[in-house]
Amino acid sequence: MNIEDLLIPAPKIATEKWQLGAMIKPEIREGGIAFIFCSDERGSGGTATPKNFTEVRKQLYQLSRHDWEVPVADLGDFISGKTPENTHFALQELLTYCLRKHVLPIVIGGSNDISYSLFSAINHIYKNLTYVQINNMLSLDHSEESL
């Protein structure tokens, strides 16, 4: 698998030496963190139209970098597949690639169904895992489900 085929490179964003953006590179380095930006929202009734994440990146890159030396990569914008299933498969492959390199993938954007790709990739490598998903919505409504 060639991960470059799955991603649009991140734009260059000017930062100061003391900001997180100064240490972000476009390539994965073992033991690091990798940001992956995803536009696919078809799982929530949206579209897979590419979004411009430049403003999000600017805010992220402006954070203070502190003194830790963990390699950080911005892999760019994930290219959605023709179908949601294609997207899930390709994203799972990308995330598995990251995990095999001992890189923590952080997916920014996409609908909640994208989390299944992340879970599948982690479960493929690590068995008996605990999974946490951070979201801006709290969903407690299960009125459509029967007990």
Short mmCIF file of C-alpha atoms in Angstrom, two decimals, residues 1-9 26-29 34-36 73-79 90-99 101 103:
data_model
loop_
_atom_site.label_atom_id
_atom_site.label_comp_id
_atom_site.label_asym_id
_atom_site.label_seq_id
_atom_site.Cartn_x
_atom_site.Cartn_y
_atom_site.Cartn_z
CA MET A 1 0.00 0.00 0.00
CA ASN A 2 1.28 3.43 -0.93
CA ILE A 3 -0.17 5.86 1.62
CA GLU A 4 0.55 8.82 -0.65
CA ASP A 5 -2.23 7.54 -2.92
CA LEU A 6 -4.74 7.99 -0.07
CA LEU A 7 -3.81 11.53 0.95
CA ILE A 8 -3.65 15.10 -0.30
CA PRO A 9 -0.56 16.70 1.28
CA PRO A 26 4.64 15.55 6.49
CA GLU A 27 6.03 12.04 7.07
CA ILE A 28 5.46 9.40 9.72
CA ARG A 29 8.24 8.76 12.20
CA ALA A 34 -0.04 11.45 12.96
CA PHE A 35 -2.88 13.84 12.17
CA ILE A 36 -5.23 12.70 9.40
CA ALA A 73 3.17 14.37 11.40
CA ASP A 74 0.37 15.95 9.43
CA LEU A 75 -0.32 13.34 6.78
CA GLY A 76 -2.78 15.61 5.00
CA ASP A 77 -6.37 15.23 3.86
CA PHE A 78 -7.67 11.70 3.42
CA ILE A 79 -9.22 11.09 -0.01
CA ALA A 90 -8.86 2.56 2.79
CA LEU A 91 -8.90 4.45 6.09
CA GLN A 92 -8.57 1.19 8.00
CA GLU A 93 -5.53 0.31 5.88
CA LEU A 94 -3.95 3.72 6.53
CA LEU A 95 -4.61 3.51 10.27
CA THR A 96 -3.23 -0.05 10.42
CA TYR A 97 -0.10 1.20 8.64
CA CYS A 98 0.31 3.92 11.28
CA LEU A 99 -0.22 1.52 14.17
CA LYS A 101 4.85 1.89 12.82
CA VAL A 103 2.36 5.88 15.48
#
